[in-house]
Amino acid sequence: MAKIHPFKAVRPTRDKVSLIASRSYQSYTPEERDSRMDYNPYSFLHIVNPGYKYHKEISGDERYKLVRNRYLEFKEDEIFKQDETPCFYVYKIVNREQESFCGIIAAASAEDYENDIIKKHEDTLTDRESTFKQYLKTVGFNAEPVLLTYPDNDSIARIIKKVSTERAEYEFTTTYRDTHYLWKVDSKDYIEQIQSAFQTMETIYIADGHHRSASSFLLAKDLASNNNTHSGKESYNFFMSYLIPESDLRIYEFNRLIKDLNGLSKEEFLIRLDEWFRIENRGIEVYKPSKPHHFSMYLDGEFYSLYLRKTIYKFTDALEELDAQILFKTVLDPILGIKNLRTDTRIEYSHGKNGIVYVKSKIDQEEFEVGFGLFPATVDQMKKIADQGLKMPPKSTYIEPKLRSGITIYEF
C-alpha cells in the first residue's frame, strides 16, 4: 500500500510565483543563469546560486549554508509563506504543444522507497546520493518534487476534475509558453479519499528523480538514527513528489552521438553492423524509427535504417528488449568500444524533442562521426524493468512533464 501524505507547503505569494519559478539549476547555461538573476531579483536561482551575490563560485558546505540563508531571507521578506494546515496540491501543466499533465503534489514515504513499493528503473551514483543528502540536511528543504506515476484511478481523477473547476491559486505562463496551474486541496474528505485511493496501490513508480529519491531516503535514515524520540511521523520520513497517472506521462527517446568509429573505416564499421542488423541506405532522406528494435543512423552525410536481426539477438528479460540496451550490447560496446555510458567522453546524448535533424546537424558540423536515433520506450517497458528489479542504461528515457522549482517547498 502506497502511503501519501498532505503537508504544509511553503509557497510564493500569488503575485510573485511566476517570477520565482525556475527550471532545474543544471538546465541553464551559465550565461542564461546570470541573465535571469541580473533582471529578476525574485528568481529561485538566487537561492540555489548564492555565490552570485558575491560574484564568486561557491561550493560544498559553504554553498549549502548560504542557500539556507537566502531561503530564510525570502521567508523573512514574506516572499514565501507556509500554509497553515497540511494539504495536497493539484498541479496542472499545459505545454506549448497543448499537451496537458495533471497530478497531485504530496509527500511520499521514504519507507515505501526502501520496501520497493516505490519502484526504480535507473541506477544511481553513490557519490551523487551522498552529496545531495548532505545538501538537503543543511538547507532543510526540498523545492523540486520527484516525479512519480501511478495506474490511472477513477476516484483520484474525479477529485482532480472537481478541484480544477475552482479558481486556481496560481495560474501563470512561462517564457517557454508552458502554463502552470495549482489548486490547494485542504478538504478533509478529499484528503482522506486521495489517501485511501493510493493505499489500494501495491506499487507506484519513479518516472524522474531517482537521485533525489535515494538522497531523501538516506536523509531519513540519517536523521532517524540521531533522533531518540523517532516516531516515523516526522517530516524527514517523507519526500515531496508529483504524482501523475500513467496516461499523462510522456516518454521520449535519447538519441546517441559518437565522436569516432573506434579506428574503423566506414566500410569496416558497416560490415560489423551487418552481423546484428539489416541495413538500408536511405541517402539524404531523413529516417526516424517507427517501431521498437528499428534504429536510424546518420553517417557521412547519409541516413541508414537498421532493423535488428531477431533470429540472432535473444530477448531474455525486459531489459534486453529495451532499444537503448540493444544498441549498447550490439554496437556501442562491442564495435565502438564504449564500455561505460556514464563516463565515456566519446558519447553524448540528445533528447528526442530535439529531433533526428539535430543529430544530423551536429555530425555535419563535424562535432561527431556517427549518430543513432531510437524509438522511445513505453511506460509498460519502464514498469516491467522496475518490476524485475533491473535497471535501464543511462539516458534511456526523456520524460515529461519537467517541473519548475520553488512553486511548492517541503521543509524537513
XYZ file of N, CA and C in Angstrom, residues 2-3 11-12 31 44 65 90 144 163 170 177 200 226 277 283 286 301 304 316 360 378 401:
69
model
N 0.635 2.128 -0.938
C 1.419 3.361 -1.040
C 0.906 4.389 -0.036
N 1.837 4.962 0.728
C 1.486 5.960 1.740
C 1.794 7.363 1.200
N 5.112 28.347 0.066
C 4.823 28.705 -1.323
C 5.021 30.204 -1.555
N 5.310 30.579 -2.790
C 5.388 32.007 -3.118
C 4.017 32.656 -3.014
N 25.489 31.600 -18.785
C 25.053 32.895 -19.309
C 23.554 33.106 -19.066
N 14.101 31.900 -8.143
C 14.586 30.887 -7.204
C 16.063 30.603 -7.400
N 25.154 26.283 3.201
C 24.763 27.194 4.292
C 24.232 28.514 3.740
N -3.197 20.037 -6.262
C -3.403 19.629 -7.646
C -2.609 20.584 -8.533
N 12.008 20.812 -5.403
C 11.699 20.218 -6.702
C 11.180 18.805 -6.485
N -11.780 19.648 -8.233
C -10.942 20.721 -7.677
C -10.550 21.716 -8.759
N -2.696 29.480 -8.320
C -1.711 30.022 -9.263
C -2.177 29.742 -10.684
N 6.345 29.170 -22.809
C 4.938 29.080 -23.194
C 4.235 27.864 -22.589
N -4.713 1.577 -1.994
C -5.104 0.375 -2.738
C -4.037 -0.040 -3.755
N 19.641 9.595 14.602
C 20.099 10.597 15.563
C 18.953 11.225 16.353
N 22.186 -6.298 -37.781
C 21.097 -5.518 -38.370
C 20.983 -5.726 -39.874
N 20.076 7.409 -48.030
C 20.597 8.619 -48.655
C 20.300 9.857 -47.822
N 15.494 11.824 -44.607
C 15.516 11.747 -43.141
C 14.729 10.518 -42.701
N 27.055 11.931 -44.063
C 26.101 12.658 -44.895
C 24.903 11.853 -45.360
N 20.696 5.899 -42.580
C 20.538 4.458 -42.735
C 19.428 3.995 -41.793
N 15.942 -12.093 -23.304
C 15.901 -12.945 -22.118
C 15.124 -12.328 -20.962
N 21.754 15.090 -37.049
C 22.366 15.328 -38.367
C 23.217 16.594 -38.357
N 8.358 2.694 -23.628
C 6.973 2.878 -23.192
C 6.882 2.807 -21.672
N 6.094 15.434 -17.664
C 6.441 16.854 -17.572
C 7.758 17.106 -16.843
